[in-house]
mmCIF file of C-alpha atoms in Angstrom:
data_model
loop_
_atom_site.group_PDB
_atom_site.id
_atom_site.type_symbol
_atom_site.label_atom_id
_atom_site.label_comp_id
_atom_site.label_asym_id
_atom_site.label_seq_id
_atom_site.Cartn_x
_atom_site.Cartn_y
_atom_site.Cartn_z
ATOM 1 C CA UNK A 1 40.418 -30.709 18.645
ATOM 2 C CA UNK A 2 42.222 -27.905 16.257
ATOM 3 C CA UNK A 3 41.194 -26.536 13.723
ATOM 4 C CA UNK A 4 43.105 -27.660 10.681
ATOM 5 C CA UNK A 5 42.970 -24.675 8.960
ATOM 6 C CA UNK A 6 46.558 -22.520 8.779
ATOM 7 C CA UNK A 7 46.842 -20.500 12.189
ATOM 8 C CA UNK A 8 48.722 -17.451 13.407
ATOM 9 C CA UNK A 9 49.886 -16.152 16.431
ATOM 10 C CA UNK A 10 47.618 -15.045 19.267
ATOM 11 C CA UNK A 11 48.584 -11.063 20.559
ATOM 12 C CA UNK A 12 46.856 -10.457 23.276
ATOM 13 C CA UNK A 13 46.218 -7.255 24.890
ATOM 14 C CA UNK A 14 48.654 -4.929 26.758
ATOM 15 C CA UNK A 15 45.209 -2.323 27.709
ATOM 16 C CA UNK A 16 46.428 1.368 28.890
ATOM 17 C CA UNK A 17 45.362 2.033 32.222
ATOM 18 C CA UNK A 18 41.773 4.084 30.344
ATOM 19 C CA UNK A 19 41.435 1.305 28.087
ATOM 20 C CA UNK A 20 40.936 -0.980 31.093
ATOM 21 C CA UNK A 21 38.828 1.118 33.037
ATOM 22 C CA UNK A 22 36.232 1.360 30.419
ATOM 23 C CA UNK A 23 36.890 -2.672 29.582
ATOM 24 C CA UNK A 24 35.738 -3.143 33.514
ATOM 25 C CA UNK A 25 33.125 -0.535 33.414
ATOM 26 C CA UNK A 26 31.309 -2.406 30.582
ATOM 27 C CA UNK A 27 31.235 -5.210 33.030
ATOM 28 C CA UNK A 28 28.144 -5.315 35.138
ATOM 29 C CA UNK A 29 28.336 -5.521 38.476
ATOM 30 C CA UNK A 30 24.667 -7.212 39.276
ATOM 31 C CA UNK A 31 22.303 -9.686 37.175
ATOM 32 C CA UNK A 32 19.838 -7.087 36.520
ATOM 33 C CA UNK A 33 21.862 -4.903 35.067
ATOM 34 C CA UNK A 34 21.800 -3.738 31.547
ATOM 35 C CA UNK A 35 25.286 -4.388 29.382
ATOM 36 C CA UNK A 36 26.416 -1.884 27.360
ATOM 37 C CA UNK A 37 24.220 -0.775 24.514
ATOM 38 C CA UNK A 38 23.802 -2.746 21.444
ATOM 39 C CA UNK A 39 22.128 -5.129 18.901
ATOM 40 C CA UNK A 40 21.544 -8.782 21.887
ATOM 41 C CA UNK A 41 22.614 -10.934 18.919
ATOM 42 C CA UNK A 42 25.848 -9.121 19.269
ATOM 43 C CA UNK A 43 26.388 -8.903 23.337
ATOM 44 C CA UNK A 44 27.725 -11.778 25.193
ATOM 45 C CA UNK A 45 27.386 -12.684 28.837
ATOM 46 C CA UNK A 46 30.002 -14.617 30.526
ATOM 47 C CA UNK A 47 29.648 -16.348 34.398
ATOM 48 C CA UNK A 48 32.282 -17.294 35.542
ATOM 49 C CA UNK A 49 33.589 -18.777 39.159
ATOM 50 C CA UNK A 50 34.626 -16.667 42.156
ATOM 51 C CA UNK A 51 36.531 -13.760 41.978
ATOM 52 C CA UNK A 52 37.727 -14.446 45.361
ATOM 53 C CA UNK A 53 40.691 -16.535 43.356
ATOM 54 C CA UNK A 54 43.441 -14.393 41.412
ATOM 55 C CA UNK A 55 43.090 -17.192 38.292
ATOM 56 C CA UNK A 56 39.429 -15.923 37.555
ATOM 57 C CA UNK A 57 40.521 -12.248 38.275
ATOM 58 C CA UNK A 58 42.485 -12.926 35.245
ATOM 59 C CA UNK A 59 40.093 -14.772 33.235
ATOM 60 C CA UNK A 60 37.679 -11.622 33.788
ATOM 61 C CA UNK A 61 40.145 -9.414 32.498
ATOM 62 C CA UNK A 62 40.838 -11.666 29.563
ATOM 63 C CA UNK A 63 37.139 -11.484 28.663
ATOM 64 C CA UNK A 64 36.675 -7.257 29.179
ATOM 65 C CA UNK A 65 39.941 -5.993 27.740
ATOM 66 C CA UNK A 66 39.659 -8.376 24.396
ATOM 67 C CA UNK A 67 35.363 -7.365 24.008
ATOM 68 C CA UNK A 68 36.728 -3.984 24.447
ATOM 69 C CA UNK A 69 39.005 -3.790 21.616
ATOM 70 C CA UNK A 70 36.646 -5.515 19.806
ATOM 71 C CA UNK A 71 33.809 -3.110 20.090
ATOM 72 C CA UNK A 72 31.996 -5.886 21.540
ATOM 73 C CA UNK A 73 29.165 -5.659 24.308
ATOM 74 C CA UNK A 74 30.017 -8.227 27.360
ATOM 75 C CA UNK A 75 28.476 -8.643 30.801
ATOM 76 C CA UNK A 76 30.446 -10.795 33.599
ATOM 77 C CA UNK A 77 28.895 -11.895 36.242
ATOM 78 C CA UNK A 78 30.773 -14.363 38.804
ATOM 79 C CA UNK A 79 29.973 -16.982 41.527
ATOM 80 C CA UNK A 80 30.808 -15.742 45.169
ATOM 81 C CA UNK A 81 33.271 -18.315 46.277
ATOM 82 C CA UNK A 82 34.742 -21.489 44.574
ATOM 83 C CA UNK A 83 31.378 -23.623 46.609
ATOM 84 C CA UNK A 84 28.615 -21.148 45.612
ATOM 85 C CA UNK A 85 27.397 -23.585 42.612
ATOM 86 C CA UNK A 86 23.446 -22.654 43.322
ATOM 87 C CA UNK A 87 24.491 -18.424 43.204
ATOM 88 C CA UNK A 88 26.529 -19.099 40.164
ATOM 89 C CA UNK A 89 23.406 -20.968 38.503
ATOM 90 C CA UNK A 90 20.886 -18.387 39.493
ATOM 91 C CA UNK A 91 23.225 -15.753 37.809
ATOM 92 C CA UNK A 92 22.864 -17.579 34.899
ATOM 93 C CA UNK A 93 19.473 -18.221 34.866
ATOM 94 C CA UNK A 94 18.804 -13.963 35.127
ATOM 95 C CA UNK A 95 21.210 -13.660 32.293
ATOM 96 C CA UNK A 96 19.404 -16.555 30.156
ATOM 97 C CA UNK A 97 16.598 -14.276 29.945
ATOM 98 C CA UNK A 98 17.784 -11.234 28.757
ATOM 99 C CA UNK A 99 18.731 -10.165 25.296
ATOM 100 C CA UNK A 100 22.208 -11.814 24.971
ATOM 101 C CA UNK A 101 23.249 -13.540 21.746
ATOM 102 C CA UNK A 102 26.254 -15.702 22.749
ATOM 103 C CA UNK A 103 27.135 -17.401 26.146
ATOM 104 C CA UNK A 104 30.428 -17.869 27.942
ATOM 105 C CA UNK A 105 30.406 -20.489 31.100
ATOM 106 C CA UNK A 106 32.916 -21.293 33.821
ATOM 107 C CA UNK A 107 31.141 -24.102 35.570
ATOM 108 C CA UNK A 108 31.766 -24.645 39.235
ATOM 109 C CA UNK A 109 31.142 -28.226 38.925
ATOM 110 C CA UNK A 110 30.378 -30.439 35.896
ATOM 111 C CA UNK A 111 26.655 -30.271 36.305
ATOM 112 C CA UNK A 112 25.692 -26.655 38.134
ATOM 113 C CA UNK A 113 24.853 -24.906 35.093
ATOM 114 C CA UNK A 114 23.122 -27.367 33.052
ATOM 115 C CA UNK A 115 19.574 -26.986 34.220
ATOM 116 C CA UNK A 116 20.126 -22.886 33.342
ATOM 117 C CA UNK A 117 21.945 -23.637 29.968
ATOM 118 C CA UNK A 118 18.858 -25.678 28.731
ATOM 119 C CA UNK A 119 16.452 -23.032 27.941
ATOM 120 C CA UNK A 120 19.978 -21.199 26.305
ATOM 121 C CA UNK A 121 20.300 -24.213 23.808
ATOM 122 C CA UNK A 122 16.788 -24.508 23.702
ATOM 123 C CA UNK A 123 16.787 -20.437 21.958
ATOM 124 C CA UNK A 124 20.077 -21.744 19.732
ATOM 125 C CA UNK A 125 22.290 -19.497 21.389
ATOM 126 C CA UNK A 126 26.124 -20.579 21.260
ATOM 127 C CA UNK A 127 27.238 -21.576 24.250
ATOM 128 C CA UNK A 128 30.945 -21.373 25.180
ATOM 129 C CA UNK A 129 32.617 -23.559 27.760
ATOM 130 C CA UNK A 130 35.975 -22.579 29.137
ATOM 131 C CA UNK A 131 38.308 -23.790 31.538
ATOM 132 C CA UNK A 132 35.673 -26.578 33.907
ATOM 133 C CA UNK A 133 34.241 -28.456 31.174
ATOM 134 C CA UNK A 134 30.757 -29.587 31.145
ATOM 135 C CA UNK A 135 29.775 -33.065 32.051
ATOM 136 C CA UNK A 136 28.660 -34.420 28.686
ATOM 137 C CA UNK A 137 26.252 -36.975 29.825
ATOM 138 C CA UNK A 138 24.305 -34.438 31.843
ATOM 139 C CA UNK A 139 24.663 -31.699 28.905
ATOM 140 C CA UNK A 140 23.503 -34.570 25.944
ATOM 141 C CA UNK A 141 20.291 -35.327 29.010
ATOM 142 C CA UNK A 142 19.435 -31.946 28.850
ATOM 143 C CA UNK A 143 19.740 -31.389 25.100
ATOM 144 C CA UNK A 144 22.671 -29.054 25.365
ATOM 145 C CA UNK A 145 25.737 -29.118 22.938
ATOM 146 C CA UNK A 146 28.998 -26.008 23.546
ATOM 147 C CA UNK A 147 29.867 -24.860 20.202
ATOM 148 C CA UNK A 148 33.440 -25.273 21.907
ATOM 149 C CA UNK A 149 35.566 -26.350 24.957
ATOM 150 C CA UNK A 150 38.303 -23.752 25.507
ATOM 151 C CA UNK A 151 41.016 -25.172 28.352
ATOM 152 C CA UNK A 152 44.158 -26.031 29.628
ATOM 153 C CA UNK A 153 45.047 -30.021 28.740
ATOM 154 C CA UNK A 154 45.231 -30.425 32.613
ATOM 155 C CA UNK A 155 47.044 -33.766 32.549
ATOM 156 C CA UNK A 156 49.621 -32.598 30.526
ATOM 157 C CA UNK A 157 49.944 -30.069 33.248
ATOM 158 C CA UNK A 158 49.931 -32.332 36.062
ATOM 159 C CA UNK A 159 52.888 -34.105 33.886
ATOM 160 C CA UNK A 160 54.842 -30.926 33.482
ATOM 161 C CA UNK A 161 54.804 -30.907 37.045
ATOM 162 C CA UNK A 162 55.898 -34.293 37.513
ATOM 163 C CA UNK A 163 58.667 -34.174 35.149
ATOM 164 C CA UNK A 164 60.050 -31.555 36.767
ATOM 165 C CA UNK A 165 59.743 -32.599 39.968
ATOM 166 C CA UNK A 166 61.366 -35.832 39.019
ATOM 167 C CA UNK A 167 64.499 -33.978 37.395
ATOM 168 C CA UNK A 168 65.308 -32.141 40.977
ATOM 169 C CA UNK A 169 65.314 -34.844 43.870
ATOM 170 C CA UNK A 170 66.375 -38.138 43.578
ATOM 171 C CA UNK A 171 65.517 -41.487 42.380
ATOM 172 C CA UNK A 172 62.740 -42.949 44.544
ATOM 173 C CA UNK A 173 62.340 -39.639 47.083
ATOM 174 C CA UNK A 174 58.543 -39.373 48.939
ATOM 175 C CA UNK A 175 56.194 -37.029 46.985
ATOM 176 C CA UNK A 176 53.035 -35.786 48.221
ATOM 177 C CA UNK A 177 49.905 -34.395 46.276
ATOM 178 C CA UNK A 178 46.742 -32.219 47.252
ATOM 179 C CA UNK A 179 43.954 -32.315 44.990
ATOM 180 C CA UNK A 180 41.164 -29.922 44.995
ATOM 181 C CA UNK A 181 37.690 -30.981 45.773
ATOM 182 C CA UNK A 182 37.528 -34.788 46.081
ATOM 183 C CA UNK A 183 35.743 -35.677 42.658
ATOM 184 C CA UNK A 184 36.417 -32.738 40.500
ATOM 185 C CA UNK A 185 37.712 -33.421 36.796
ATOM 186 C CA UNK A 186 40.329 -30.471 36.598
ATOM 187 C CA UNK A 187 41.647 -31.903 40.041
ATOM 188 C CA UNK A 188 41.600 -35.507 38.764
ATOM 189 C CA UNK A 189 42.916 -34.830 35.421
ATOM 190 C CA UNK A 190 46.429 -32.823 36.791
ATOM 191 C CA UNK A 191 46.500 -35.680 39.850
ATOM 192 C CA UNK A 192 46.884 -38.214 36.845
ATOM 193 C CA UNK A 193 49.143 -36.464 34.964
ATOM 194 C CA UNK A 194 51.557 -36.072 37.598
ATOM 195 C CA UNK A 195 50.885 -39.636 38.840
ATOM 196 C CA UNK A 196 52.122 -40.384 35.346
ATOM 197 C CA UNK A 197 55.235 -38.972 34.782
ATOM 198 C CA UNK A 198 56.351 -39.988 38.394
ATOM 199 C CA UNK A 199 55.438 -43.402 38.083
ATOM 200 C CA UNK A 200 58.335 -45.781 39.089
ATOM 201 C CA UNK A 201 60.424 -42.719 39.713
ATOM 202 C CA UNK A 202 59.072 -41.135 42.866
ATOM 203 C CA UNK A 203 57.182 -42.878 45.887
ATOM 204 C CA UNK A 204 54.063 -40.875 46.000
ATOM 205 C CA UNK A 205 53.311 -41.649 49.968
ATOM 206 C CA UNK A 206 50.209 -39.489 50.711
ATOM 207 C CA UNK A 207 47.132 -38.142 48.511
ATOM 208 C CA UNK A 208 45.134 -35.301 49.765
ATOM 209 C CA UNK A 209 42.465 -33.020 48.975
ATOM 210 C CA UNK A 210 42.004 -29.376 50.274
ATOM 211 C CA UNK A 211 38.963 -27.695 48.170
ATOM 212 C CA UNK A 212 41.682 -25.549 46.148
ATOM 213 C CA UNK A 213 41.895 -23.556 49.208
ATOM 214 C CA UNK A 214 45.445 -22.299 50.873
ATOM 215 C CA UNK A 215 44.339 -22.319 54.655
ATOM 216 C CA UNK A 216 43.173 -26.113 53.870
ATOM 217 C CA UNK A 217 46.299 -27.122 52.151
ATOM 218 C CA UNK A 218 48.140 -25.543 54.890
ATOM 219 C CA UNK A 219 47.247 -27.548 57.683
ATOM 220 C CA UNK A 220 47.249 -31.132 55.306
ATOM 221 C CA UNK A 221 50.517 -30.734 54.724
ATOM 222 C CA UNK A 222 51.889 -29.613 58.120
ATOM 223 C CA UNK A 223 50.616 -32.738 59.091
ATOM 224 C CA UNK A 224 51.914 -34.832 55.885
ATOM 225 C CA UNK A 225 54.868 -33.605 56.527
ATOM 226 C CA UNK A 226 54.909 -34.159 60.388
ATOM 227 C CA UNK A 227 53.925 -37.879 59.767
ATOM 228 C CA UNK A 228 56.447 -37.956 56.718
ATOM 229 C CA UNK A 229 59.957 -36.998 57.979
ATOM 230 C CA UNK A 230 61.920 -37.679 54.716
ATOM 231 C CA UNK A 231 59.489 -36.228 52.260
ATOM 232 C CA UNK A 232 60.884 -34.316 49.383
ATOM 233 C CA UNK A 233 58.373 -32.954 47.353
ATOM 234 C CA UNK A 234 54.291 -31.607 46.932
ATOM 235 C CA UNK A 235 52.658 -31.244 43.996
ATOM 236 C CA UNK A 236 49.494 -29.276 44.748
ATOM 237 C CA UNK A 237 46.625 -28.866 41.789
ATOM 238 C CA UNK A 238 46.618 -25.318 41.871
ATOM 239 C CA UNK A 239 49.088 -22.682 43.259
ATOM 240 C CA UNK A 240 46.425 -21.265 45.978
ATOM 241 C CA UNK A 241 47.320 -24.645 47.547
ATOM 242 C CA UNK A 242 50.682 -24.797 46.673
ATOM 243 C CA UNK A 243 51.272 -21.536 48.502
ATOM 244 C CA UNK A 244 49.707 -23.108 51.725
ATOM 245 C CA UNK A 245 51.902 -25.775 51.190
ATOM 246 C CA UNK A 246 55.172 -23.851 51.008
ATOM 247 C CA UNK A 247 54.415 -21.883 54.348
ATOM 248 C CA UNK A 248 53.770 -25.238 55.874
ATOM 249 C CA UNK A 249 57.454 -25.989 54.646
ATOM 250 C CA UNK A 250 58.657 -22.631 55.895
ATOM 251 C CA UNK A 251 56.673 -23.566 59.295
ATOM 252 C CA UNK A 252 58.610 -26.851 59.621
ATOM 253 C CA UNK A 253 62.356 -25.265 59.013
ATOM 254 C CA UNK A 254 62.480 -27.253 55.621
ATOM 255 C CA UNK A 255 62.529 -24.323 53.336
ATOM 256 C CA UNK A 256 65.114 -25.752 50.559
ATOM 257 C CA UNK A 257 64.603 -29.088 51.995
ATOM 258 C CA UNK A 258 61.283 -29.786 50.510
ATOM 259 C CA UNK A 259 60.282 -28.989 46.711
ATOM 260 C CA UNK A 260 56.736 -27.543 46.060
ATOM 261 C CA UNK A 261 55.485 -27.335 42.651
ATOM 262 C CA UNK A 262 51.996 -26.210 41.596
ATOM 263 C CA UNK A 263 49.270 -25.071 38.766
ATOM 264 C CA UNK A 264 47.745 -22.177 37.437
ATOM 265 C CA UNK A 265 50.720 -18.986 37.696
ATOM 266 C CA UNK A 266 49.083 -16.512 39.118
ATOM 267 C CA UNK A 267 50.862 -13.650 40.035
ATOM 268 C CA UNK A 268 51.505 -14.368 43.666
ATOM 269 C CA UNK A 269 52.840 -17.528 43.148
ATOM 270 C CA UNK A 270 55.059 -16.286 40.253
ATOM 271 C CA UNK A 271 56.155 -13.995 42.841
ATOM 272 C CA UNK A 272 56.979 -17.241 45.097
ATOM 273 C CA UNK A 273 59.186 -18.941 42.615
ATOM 274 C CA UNK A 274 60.961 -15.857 41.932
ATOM 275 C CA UNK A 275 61.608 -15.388 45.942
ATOM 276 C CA UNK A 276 62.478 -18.994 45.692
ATOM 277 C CA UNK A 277 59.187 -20.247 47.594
ATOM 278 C CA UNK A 278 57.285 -22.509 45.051
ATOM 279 C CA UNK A 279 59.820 -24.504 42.572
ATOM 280 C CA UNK A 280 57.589 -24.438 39.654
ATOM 281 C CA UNK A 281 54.371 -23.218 38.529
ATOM 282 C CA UNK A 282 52.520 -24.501 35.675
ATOM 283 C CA UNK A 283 51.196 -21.558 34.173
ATOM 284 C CA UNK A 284 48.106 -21.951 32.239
ATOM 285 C CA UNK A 285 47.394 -18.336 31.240
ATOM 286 C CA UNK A 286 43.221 -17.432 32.669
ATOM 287 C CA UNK A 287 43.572 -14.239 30.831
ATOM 288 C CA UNK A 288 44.235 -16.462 27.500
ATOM 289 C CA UNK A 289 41.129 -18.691 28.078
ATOM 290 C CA UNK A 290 38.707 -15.492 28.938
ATOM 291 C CA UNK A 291 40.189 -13.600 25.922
ATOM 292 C CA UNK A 292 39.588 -16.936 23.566
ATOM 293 C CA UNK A 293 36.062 -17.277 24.641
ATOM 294 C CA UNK A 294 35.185 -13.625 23.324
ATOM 295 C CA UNK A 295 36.896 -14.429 20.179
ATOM 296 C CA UNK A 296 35.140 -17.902 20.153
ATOM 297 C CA UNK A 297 31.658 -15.873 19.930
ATOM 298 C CA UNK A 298 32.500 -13.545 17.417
ATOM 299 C CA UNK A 299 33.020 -16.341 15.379
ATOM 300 C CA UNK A 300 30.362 -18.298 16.678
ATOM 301 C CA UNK A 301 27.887 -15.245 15.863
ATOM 302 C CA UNK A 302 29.789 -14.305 12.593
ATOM 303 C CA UNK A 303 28.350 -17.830 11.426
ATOM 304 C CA UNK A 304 32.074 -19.467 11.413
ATOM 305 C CA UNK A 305 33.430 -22.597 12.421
ATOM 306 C CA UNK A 306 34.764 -23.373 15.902
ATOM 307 C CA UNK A 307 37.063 -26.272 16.848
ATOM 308 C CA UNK A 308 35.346 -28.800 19.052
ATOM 309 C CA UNK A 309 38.144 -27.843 21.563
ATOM 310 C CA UNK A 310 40.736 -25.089 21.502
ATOM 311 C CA UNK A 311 43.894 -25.788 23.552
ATOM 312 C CA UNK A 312 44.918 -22.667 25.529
ATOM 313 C CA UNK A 313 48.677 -22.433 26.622
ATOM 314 C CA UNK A 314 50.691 -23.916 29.423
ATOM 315 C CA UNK A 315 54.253 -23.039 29.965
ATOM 316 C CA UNK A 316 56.480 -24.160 33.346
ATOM 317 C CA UNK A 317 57.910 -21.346 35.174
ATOM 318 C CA UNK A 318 60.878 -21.888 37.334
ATOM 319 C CA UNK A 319 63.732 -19.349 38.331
ATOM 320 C CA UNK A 320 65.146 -19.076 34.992
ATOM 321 C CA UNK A 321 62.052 -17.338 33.760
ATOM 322 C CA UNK A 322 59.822 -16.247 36.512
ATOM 323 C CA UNK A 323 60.579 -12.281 35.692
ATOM 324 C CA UNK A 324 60.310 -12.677 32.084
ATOM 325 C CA UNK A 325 56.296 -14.114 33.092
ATOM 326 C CA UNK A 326 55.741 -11.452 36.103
ATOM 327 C CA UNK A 327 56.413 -8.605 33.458
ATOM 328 C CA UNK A 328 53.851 -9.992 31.094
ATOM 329 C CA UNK A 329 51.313 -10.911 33.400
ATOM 330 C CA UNK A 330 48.626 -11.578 33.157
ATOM 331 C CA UNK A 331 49.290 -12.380 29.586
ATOM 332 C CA UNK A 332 51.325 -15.037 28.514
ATOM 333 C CA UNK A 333 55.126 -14.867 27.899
ATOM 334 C CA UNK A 334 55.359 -17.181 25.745
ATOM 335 C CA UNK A 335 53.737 -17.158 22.217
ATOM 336 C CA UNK A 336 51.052 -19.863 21.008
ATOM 337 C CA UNK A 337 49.146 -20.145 17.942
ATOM 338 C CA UNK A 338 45.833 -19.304 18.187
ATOM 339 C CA UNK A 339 42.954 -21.558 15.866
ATOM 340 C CA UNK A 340 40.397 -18.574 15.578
ATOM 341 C CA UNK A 341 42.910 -15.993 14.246
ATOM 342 C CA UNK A 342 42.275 -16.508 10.342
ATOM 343 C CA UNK A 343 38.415 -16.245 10.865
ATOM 344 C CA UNK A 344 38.425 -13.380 13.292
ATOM 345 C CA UNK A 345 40.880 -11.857 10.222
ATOM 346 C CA UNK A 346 38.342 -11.644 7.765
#
């Protein structure tokens, strides 16, 4: 939870286009290599999940633009595709054994990373976990404790979603969802929030999962919709999906027929809601959580206090705002008050 401590205002970075190619080149582009130089209690290596997906482009940025302001050394190293949870361990593993004093990790799964984080608690390293939290039976097995959680409150997402949803169609209209991957918390948690604030409101008459992936959620809900003629509305657990669903829409000659709203606000589904595609996005601001897990070490290593967990932003973007977020992507548009900002003050 947050810190009770007085807090200020978060200002992220708005890097020049030099700034950001030195932020990137800092970022290594294999295991083996060497980060920038630099005392290892000081450098920080972050592995995150597949760059294939526009949210973790972000969330790479967020980490390389804020360690380069900050003087600070960082190495990135990311999973090949949402599914590659044995690559994205073995990256880990390589970077566990180099001279790197603080650790930022993007699980693929709850589990993936523990066996590699061991040895990493074992040394007393901090260990930061953004965005996929740990599971915290298998992390208190293996001995491991995060100095901090950084993430999006995904059920309030999912509810921000589903309250929205609810205020454009009527009174008892058919909803669909798509999930993610069938078992995965962040899935679960936005599924439940939106199940939540629909609840005797909307008739939710299909659940579905696609594996966050557009193509997937493309063909589930051509055929949702296809076996549901009077369906309304989709809420899809990440806006990857919710862009498959809205072609699916567009496939079916429902375009304005058929409300999609989705999760994350990346820039191509900003785009969508500004060209009137997706409804609503629920952005949750990657470039926020990367950026608070470099600050999160410097305190760590400074010796300060960290929050158990640090709440980044969500904000719901509809038509009303959409070009007020596409101008400040991929940094939020909307201020929030940031926990670390006395310590990293002093």
């Amino acid at each position: 939870m947050f810190s009770t401590a007085p807090r200020r205002r978060l200002v992220l970075l708005a890097a020049p286009v030099a700034v950001l190619a030195l932020a990137l080149a800092g970022c290594s582009s294999s295991p083996s290599a060497d980060s920038t130089s630099g005392d290892g209690a000081t450098k920080i290596a972050a592995v995150i999940k597949g760059l294939d997906n526009p949210f973790f482009q972000a969330m790479e940025d967020g980490i390389t633009e804020t360690a380069e302001a900050a003087g600070v050394d960082v190495t990135v190293q990311a999973a090949a595709d949402i599914g590659d949870t044995t690559g994205q361990a073995d990256k880990l593993t390589t970077l566990s054994g180099q001279d790197f004093g603080c650790f930022i990790v993007n699980p693929i799964s709850g589990t993936n990373l523990v066996q590699s984080l061991a040895p990493i608690a074992a040394a007393g390293k901090p260990i930061i976990n953004i965005d996929q939290p740990i599971d915290e039976d298998a992390a208190e097995a293996a001995d491991i404790t995060p100095a901090t959680y950084i993430g999006t409150d995904n059920e309030a997402a999912g509810e921000k979603a589903g309250d929205y949803i609810a205020s454009l169609v009527d009174a008892g209209g058919e909803v669909a969802i798509i999930g993610g991957i069938s078992g995965d918390v962040t899935s679960a948690a936005r599924v439940d929030g939106f199940k939540d604030a629909v609840d005797g409101a909307l008739e939710i008459v299909q659940e579905d999962a696609a594996d966050w992936k557009r193509e997937i959620a493309l063909t589930k809900a051509t055929d949702i919709i296809a076996a549901n003629p009077d369906i309304v509305a989709f809420f899809a657990a990440n806006d990857d999906m919710g862009l498959g669903i809205v072609k699916a829409v567009e496939n079916s000659g429902k375009t304005g027929e058929i409300v999609v709203v989705s999760v994350d606000g990346n820039q191509d589904a900003l785009e969508s809601v500004e060209a009137g595609g997706l409804a609503a996005t629920v952005a949750q601001y990657p470039y926020a959580i990367g950026s608070l897990g470099v600050q999160a070490c410097q305190v760590a290593l400074d010796g300060g206090d960290l929050p158990d967990d640090i709440e980044s932003p969500t904000a719901l973007v509809n038509a009303d705002n959409a070009a007020d977020a596409i101008a400040s992507f991929p940094q939020p548009f909307e201020g929030f008050d940031n926990p670390l900002a006395d310590q990293l003050d002093e």
